Coordinates of C-alpha atoms in Angstrom, one line a residue:
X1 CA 27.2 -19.0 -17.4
X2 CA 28.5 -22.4 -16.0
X3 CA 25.6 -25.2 -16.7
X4 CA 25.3 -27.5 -13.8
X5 CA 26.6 -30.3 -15.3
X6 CA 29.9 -28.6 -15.9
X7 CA 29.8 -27.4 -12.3
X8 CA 29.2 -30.9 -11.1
X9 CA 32.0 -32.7 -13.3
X10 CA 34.3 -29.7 -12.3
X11 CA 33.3 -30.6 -8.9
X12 CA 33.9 -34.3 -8.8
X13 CA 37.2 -33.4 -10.7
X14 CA 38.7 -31.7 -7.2
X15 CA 37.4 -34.2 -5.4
X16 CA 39.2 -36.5 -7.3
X17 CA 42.4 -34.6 -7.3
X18 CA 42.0 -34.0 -3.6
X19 CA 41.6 -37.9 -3.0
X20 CA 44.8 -38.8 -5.2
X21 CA 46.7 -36.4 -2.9
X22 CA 45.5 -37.9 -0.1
X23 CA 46.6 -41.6 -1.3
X24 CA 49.8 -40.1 -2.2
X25 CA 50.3 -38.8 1.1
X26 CA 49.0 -42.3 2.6
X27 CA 52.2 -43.6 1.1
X28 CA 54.2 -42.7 3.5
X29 CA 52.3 -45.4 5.6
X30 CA 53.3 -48.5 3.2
X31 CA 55.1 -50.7 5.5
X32 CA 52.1 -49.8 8.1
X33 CA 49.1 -50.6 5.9
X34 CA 47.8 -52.2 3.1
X35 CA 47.7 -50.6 -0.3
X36 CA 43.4 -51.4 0.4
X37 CA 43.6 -49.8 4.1
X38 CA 45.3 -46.5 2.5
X39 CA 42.9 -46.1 -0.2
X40 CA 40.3 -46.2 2.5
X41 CA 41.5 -43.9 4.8
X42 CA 42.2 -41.7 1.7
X43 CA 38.5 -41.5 0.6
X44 CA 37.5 -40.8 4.9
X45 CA 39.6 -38.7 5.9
X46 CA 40.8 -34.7 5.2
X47 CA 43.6 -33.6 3.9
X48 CA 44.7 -31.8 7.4
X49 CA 44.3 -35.6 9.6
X50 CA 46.1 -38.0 7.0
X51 CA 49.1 -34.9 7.4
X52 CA 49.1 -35.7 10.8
X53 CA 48.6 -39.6 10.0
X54 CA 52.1 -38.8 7.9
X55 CA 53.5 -36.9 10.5
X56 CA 53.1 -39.4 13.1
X57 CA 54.8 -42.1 10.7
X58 CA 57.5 -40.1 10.2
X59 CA 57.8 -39.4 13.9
X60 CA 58.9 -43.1 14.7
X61 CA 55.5 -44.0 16.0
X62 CA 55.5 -48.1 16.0
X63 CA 53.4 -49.6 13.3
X64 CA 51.2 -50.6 15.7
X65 CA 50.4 -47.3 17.7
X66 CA 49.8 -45.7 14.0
X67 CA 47.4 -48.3 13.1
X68 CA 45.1 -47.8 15.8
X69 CA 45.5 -43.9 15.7
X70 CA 44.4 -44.5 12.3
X71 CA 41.1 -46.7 13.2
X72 CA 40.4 -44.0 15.9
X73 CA 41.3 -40.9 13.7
X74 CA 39.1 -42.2 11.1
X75 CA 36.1 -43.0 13.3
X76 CA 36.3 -40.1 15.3
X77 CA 36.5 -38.2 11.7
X78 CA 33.5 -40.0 10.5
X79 CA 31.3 -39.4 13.4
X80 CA 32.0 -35.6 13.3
X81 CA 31.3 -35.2 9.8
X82 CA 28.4 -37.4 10.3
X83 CA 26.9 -34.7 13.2
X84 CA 28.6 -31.8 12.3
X85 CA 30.1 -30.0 9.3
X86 CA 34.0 -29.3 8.6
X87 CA 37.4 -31.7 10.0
X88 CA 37.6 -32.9 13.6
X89 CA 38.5 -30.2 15.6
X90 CA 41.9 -30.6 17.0
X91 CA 42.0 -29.6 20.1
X92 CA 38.4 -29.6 20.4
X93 CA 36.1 -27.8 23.2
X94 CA 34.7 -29.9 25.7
X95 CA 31.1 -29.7 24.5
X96 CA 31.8 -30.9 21.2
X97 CA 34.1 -34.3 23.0
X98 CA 30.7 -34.5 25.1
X99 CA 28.9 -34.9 22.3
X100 CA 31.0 -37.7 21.0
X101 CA 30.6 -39.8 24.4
X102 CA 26.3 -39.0 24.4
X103 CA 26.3 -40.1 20.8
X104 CA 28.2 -43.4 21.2
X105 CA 26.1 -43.8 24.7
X106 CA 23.1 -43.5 22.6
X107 CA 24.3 -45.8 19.7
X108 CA 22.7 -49.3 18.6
X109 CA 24.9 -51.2 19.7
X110 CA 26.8 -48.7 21.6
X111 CA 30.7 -49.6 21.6
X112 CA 32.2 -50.5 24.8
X113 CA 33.4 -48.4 27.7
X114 CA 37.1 -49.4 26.7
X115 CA 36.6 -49.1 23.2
X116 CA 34.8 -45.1 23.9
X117 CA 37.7 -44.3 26.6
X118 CA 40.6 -46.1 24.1
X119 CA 39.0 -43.2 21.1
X120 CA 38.7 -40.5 23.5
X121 CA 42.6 -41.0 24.6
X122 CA 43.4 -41.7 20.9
X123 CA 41.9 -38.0 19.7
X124 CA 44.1 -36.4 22.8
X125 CA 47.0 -38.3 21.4
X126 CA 46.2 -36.9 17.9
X127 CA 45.5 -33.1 19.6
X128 CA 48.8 -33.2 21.3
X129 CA 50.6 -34.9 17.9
X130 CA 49.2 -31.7 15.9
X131 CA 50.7 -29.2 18.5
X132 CA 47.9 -28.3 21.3
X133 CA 47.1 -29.2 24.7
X134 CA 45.2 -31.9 25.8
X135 CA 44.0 -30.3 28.8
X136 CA 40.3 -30.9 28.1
X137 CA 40.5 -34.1 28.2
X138 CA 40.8 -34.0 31.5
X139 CA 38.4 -32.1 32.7
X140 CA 36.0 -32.8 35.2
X141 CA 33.1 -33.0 33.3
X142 CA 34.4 -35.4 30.5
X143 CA 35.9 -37.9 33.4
X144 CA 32.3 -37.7 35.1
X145 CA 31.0 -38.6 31.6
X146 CA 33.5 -41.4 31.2
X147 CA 32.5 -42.6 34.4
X148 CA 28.9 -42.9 33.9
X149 CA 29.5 -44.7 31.2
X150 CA 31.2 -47.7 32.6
X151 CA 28.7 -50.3 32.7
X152 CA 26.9 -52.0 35.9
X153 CA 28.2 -55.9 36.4
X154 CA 25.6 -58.3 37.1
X155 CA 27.1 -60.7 39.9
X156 CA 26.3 -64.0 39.0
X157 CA 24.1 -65.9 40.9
X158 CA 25.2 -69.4 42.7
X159 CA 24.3 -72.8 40.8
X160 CA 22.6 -74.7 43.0
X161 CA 21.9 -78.5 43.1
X162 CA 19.2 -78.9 41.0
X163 CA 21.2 -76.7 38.6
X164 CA 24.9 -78.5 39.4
X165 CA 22.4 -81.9 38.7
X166 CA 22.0 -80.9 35.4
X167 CA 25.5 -80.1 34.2
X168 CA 26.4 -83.4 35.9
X169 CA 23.7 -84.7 33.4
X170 CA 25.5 -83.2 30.5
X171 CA 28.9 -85.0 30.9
X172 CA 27.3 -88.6 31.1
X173 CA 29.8 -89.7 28.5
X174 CA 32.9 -92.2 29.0
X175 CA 35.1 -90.4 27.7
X176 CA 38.2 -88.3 28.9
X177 CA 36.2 -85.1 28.5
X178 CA 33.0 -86.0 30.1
X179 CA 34.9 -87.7 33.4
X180 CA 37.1 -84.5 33.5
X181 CA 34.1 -82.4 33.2
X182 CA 32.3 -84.5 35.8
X183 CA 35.8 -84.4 38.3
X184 CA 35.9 -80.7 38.1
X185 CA 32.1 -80.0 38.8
X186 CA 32.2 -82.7 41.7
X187 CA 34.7 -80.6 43.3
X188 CA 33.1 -77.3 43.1

């Protein structure tokens, strides 16, 4: 019988082989990213998404395009492990892409509404990159999500003299800066 210890270090011994492929695969991403960066990505993500990370590189993707698919991919990974068990499901079902915009609606801080809808593009990239359609992505339910996510834009409210007086208080200085300052909110 195997004592748990043995089990554990055999354990940690596959992970550890399983990493070192990983990085060894990441090399194929050299020119992209630094040697730091790969080892990184090598610890977060599967062995299935840094394939495709490969495959992408050796596709001609620009260095650029690969590094962001490679931020995305890796938070998109995270997040799913994170909530869920097993790899990022490529292409995934709508409920599970859902999911993903509630849980960054409900995050402290929550990211952006560019920064959800830039990941969300990113992981249809990355479905179609790996061979599937990307057709729910565009369904009507994750665009009405994506839309009530946008945020509400306060208009700003007008200045006013007593608030114009105290800008115009600010710049009381003789230098260039302060008459420029003062020209400019004169005008307004």
């Amino acid at each position: 019988m195997i004592g748990l210890s043995t089990f554990r270090r055999e354990q940690a011994e596959r992970e550890a082989a399983a990493w070192l492929a990983r990085a060894v695969q990441l090399e194929a991403l050299d020119g992209v990213m630094s040697f730091a960066r790969r080892e990184q990505l090598a610890e977060r993500l599967t062995e299935e998404e840094t394939a495709l990370l490969v495959r992408l590189a050796e596709n001609g993707r620009s260095v650029h395009t690969l590094r962001a698919l490679a931020g995305d991919l890796e938070a998109l990974s995270l997040w799913h492990r994170r909530d869920r068990t097993g790899t990022l499901p490529l292409p995934p079902t709508e409920a599970v892409v859902l999911s993903f915009i509630a849980g960054q609606q409900a995050a402290s801080p929550p990211p952006s509404h560019a920064t959800v809808k830039r990941r969300i593009t990113s992981w249809a990239a990355l479905t179609r990159a790996a061979g599937h359609s990307d057709a729910v992505f565009s369904t009507t339910a994750i665009r009405a999500a994506l839309a009530g996510q946008a945020p509400v834009r306060a208009k700003a409210e007008k200045l006013g003299e007593e608030g114009l007086a105290l800008l115009l208080s600010a710049c009381n200085g003789e230098d260039l800066t302060h008459c420029r300052d003062r020209a400019l909110l004169m005008t307004a």
